[in-house]
Coordinates of C-alpha atoms in Angstrom, one line a residue:
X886 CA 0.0 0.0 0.0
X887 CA 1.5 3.1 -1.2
X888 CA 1.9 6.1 1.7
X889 CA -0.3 8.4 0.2
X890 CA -3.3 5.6 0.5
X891 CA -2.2 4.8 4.2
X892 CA -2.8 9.1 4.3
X893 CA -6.2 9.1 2.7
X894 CA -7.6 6.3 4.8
X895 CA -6.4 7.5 7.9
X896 CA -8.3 11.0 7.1
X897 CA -11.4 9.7 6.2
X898 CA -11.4 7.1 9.1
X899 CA -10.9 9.9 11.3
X900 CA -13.7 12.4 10.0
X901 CA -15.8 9.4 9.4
X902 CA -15.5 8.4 13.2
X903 CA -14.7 11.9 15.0
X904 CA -18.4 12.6 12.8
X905 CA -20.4 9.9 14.0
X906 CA -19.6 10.3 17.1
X907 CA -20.0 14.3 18.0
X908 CA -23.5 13.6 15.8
X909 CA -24.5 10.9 18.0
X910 CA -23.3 12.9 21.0
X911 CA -25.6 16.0 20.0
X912 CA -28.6 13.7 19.3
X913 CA -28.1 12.4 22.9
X914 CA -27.5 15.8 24.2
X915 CA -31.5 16.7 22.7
X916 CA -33.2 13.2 23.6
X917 CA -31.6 13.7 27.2
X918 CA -32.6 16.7 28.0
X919 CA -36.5 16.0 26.2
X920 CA -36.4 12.6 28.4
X921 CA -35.8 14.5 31.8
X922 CA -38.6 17.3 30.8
X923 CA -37.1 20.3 29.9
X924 CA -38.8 21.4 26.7
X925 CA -36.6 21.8 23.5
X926 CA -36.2 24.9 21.6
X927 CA -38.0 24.8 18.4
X928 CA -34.7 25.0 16.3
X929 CA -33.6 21.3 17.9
X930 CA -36.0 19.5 16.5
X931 CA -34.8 20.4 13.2
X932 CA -31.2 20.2 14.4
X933 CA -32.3 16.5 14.9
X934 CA -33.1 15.9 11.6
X935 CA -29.9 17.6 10.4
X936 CA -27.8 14.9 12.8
X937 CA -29.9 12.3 11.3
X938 CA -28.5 13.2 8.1
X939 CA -25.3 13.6 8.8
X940 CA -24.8 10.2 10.3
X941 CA -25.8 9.4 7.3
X942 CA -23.8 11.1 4.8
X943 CA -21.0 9.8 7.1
X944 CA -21.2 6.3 7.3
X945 CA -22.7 5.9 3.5
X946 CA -19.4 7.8 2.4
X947 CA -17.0 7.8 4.6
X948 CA -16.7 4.2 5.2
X949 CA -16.7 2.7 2.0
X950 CA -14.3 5.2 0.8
X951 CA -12.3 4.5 4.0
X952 CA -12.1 0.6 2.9
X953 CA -10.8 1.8 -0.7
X954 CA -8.0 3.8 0.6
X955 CA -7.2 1.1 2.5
X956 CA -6.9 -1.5 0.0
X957 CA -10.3 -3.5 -0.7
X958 CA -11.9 -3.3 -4.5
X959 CA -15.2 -4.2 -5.4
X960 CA -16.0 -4.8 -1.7
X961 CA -20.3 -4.2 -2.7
X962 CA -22.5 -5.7 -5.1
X963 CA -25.1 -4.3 -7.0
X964 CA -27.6 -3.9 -4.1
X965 CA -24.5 -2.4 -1.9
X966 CA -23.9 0.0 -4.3
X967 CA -27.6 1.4 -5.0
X968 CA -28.1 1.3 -1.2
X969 CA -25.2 3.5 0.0
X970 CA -25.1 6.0 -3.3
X971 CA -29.3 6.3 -2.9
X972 CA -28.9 6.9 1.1
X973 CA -25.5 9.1 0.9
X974 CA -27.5 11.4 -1.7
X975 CA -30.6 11.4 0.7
X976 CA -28.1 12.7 3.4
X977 CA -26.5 15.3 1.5
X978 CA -30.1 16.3 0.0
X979 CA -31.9 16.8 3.8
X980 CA -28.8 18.2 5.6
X981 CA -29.3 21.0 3.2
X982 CA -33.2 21.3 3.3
X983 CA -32.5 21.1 7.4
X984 CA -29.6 23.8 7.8
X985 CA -32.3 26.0 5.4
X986 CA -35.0 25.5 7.4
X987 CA -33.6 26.0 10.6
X988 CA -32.1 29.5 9.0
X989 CA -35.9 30.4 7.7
X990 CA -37.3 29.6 10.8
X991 CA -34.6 31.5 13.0
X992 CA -34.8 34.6 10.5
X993 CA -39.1 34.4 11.4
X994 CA -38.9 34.2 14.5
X995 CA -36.6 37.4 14.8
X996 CA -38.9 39.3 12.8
X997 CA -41.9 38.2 14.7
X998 CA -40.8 39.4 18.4
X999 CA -44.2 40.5 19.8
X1000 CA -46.2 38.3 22.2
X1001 CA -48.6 38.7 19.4
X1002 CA -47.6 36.5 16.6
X1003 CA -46.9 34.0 19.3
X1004 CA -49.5 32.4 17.3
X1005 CA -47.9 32.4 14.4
X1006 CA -44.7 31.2 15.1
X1007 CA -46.4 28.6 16.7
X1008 CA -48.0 27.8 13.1
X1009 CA -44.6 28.5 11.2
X1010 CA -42.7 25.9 13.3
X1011 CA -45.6 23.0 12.4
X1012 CA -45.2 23.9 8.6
X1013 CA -41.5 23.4 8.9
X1014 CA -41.4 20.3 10.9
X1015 CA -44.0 18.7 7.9
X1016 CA -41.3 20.4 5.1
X1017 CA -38.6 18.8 7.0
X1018 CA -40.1 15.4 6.9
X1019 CA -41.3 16.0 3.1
X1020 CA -37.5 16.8 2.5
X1021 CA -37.0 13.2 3.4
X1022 CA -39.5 11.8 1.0
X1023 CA -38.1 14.1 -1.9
X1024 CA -34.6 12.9 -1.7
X1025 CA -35.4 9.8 -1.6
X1026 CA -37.8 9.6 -4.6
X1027 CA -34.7 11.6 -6.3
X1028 CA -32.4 9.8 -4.9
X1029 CA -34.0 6.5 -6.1
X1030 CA -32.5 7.6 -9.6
X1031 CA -29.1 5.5 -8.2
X1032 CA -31.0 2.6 -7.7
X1033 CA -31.1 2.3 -11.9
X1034 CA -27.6 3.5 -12.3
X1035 CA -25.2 2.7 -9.7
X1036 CA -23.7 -0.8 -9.9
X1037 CA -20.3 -3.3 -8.8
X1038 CA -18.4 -4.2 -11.4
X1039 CA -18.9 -8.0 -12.4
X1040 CA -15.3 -9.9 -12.3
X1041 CA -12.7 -9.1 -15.0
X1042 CA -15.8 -7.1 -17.0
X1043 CA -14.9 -4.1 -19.0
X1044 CA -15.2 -0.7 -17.7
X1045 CA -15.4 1.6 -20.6
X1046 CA -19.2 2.6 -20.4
X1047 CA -18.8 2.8 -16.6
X1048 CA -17.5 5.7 -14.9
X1049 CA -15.8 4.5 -11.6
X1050 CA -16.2 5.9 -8.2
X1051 CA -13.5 3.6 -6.8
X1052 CA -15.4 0.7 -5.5
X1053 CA -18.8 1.4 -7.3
X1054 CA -19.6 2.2 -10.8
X1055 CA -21.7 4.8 -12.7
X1056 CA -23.5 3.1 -15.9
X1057 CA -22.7 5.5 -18.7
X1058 CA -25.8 7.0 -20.8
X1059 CA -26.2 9.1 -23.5
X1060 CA -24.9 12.7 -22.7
X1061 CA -28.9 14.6 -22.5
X1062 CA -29.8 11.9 -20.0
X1063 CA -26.7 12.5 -17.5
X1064 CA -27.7 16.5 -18.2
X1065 CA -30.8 15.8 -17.1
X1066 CA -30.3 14.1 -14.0
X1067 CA -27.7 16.1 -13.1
X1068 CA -30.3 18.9 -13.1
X1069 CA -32.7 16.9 -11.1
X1070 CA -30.4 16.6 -8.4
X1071 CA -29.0 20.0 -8.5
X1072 CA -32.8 21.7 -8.8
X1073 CA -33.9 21.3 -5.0
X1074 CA -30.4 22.1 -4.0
X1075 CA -30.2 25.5 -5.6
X1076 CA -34.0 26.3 -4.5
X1077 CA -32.7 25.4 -0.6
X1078 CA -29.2 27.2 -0.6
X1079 CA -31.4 30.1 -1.9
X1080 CA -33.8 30.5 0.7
X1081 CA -30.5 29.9 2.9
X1082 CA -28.8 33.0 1.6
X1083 CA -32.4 35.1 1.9
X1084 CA -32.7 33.9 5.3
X1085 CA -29.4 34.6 6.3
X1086 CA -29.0 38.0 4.6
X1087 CA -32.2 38.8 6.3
X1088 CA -30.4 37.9 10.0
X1089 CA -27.6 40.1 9.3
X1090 CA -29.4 43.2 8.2
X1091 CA -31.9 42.5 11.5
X1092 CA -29.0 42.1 13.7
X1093 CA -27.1 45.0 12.5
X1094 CA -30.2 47.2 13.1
X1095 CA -30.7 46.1 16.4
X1096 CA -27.6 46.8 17.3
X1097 CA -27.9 50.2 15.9
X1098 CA -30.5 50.9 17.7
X1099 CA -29.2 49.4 20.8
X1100 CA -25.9 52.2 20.3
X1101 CA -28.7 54.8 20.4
X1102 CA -29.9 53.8 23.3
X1103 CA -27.3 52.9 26.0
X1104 CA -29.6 53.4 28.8
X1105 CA -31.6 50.6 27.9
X1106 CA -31.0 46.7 29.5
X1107 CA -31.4 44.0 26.7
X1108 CA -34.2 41.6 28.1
X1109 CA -32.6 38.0 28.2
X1110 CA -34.9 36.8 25.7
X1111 CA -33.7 38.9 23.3
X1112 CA -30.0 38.2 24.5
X1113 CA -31.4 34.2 23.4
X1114 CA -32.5 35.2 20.3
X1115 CA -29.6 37.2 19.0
X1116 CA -27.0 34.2 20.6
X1117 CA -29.3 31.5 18.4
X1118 CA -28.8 33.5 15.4
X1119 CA -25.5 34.4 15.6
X1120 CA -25.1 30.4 15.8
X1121 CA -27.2 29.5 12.7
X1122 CA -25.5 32.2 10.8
X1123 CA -21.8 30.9 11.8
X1124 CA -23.7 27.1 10.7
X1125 CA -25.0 28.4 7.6
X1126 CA -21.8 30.3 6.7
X1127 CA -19.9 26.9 7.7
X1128 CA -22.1 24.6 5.1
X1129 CA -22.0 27.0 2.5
X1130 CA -18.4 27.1 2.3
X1131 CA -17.6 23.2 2.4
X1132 CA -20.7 23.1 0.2
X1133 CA -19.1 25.3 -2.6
X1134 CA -16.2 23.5 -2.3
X1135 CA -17.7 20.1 -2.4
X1136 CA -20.1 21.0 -5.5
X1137 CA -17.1 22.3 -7.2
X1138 CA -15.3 18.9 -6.9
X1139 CA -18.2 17.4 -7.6
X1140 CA -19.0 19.4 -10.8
X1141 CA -15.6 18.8 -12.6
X1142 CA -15.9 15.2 -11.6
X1143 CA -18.9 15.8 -13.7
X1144 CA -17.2 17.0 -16.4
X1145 CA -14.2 14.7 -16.3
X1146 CA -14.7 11.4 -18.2
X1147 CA -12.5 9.4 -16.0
X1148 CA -12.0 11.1 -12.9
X1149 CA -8.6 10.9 -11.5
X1150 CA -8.1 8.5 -7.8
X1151 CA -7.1 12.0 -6.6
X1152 CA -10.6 13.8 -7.9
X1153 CA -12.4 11.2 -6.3
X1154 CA -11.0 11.5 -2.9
X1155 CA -10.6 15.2 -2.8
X1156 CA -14.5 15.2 -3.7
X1157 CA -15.5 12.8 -1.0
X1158 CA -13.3 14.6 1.6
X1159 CA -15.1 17.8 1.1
X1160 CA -18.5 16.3 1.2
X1161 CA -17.6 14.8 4.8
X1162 CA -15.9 18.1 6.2
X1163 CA -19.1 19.8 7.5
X1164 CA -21.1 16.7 8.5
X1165 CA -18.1 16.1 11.0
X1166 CA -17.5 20.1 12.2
X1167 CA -21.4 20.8 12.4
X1168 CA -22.3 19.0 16.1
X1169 CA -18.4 19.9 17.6
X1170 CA -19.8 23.9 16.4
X1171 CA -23.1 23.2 17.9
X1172 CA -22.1 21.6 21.4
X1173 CA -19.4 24.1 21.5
X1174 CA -22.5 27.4 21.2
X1175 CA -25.2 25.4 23.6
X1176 CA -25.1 26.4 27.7
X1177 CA -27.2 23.1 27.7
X1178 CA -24.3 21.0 27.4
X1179 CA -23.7 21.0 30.9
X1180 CA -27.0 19.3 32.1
X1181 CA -26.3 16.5 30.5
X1182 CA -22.7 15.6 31.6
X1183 CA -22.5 17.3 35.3
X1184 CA -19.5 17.8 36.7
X1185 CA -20.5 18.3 40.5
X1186 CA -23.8 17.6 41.0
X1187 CA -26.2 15.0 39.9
X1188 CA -29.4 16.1 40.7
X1189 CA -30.8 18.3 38.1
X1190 CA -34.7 18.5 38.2
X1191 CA -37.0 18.7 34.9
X1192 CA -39.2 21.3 36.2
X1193 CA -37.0 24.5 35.7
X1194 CA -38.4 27.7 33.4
X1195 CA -37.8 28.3 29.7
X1196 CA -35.6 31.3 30.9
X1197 CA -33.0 28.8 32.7
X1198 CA -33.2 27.1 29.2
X1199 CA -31.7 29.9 27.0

């Protein structure tokens, strides 16, 4: 095994495992704290769903590339193949929807601050819980698009019309049908980073006005509520800027790979490196932002009581 294989397998090893691990750590962190009583923020059920996806985009890419570096070939069959291309693309598709929702739902709920649209928010939150879980069914209906193409190669089997992806192969088509599902997977992608970037843009001119506003009037406390708010959108804004900038890096790979007729090993791993990068820095960001963290792993004392305020919360 050459040293630059060892190199590659020990990376993705490492992100694959540090990744699964901080994601399961977050998901225990939520289900902990739901389990003793405290009642979770509207924003972790969707951060759920997003940890969800990430486990998968880990394991589904991560370790089967992981195996390659290390030496095994044609390690899947057929149904292996479909199966982890179809649920890696499902990952990738609602960790995207997720981190735009969340951003959406955050950038309402700053613009709604008056007891008054309590209602609404109330409202907005159940319409984004049922997109989240229609972002699941979407990516996998697209998704099931690898289930036709994706395949192992068969024994000593030519692999001219195949376009290989190291352990799994791409059956080659005519050039208007690879265009074409190229744009069905890129479609709801583009619609979600979209309303990420509105959502987000709207944050940052909210937040820069508030703080105007708070420079004009020095004599006035900031209620802790708002302190929340502004803290919880400061952290989506430093997750969304985080995904968009190992997503434009991994959609750039992932578009000349595209283009390329043979993709180089080096294309290939580069690609899958940057499509692992923010499921594995996402929950360390997270745990790192939440004063919550602390009530599920005491230091001192182990008596922490469910019935506590939504004010001790944030």
């Amino acid at each position: 095994m050459a040293a630059s294989e060892l190199a590659v397998g020990v990376i993705f090893l490492s992100l694959t495992v540090i990744g699964v691990l901080g994601n399961f750590s977050l998901l225990y962190h939520y289900l902990f704290l739901y389990r003793i009583g405290y009642k979770l923020r509207s924003t972790d059920w969707i951060l759920m769903h997003l940890m969800v996806a990430n486990i998968f985009n880990l394991l589904c890419k991560g370790m089967p590339q992981t195996m390659s570096a290390f030496g095994s070939k044609d390690f899947l069959n057929d149904i292996g193949c479909k199966l982890v291309f179809s649920f890696h693309r499902v990952g990738r598709g609602v960790g995207i929807g997720s981190t735009s929702f969340l951003s959406v739902f955050q950038a309402i709920g700053i613009g709604l601050r008056d007891s008054r649209s309590s209602d609404l928010k109330v409202k907005t939150h159940k319409c984004i819980c049922y997109s989240v879980y229609l972002s699941w069914l979407l990516h996998f209906l697209i998704s099931s698009v690898n289930l036709v193409h994706m395949r192992a190669k068969h024994g000593n089997e030519s692999t001219a019309n195949l376009k290989s992806f190291l352990y799994c192969y791409w059956v080659r088509h005519d050039k208007t049908r690879d265009i074409l599902y190229a744009a069905l997977l890129s479609t709801p992608d583009i619609l979600f980073l979209g309303l990420m970037l509105w959502a987000s843009s709207y944050m940052v001119l909210t937040l820069y006005r508030h703080k105007q506003m708070m420079k004009q009037m020095p004599r006035i406390n900031m209620s802790s509520r708002s302190s929340h708010e502004s803290r919880a959108t400061k952290t989506i804004l430093l997750l969304v800027s985080t995904f968009v900038s190992f997503y434009t890096l991994s959609s750039l790979c992932q578009l000349f790979g595209t283009l390329v007729y043979k993709p180089s090993w080096s294309l290939v791993n580069v690609t899958a490196m940057a499509s692992l990068f923010f499921p594995t820095v996402c929950p360390f960001l997270l745990l790192s932002r939440d004063s919550r963290v602390s009530i599920c792993f005491p230091l001192k004392s182990n008596k922490h009581f469910p019935n506590v305020s939504d004010q001790q919360l944030n």
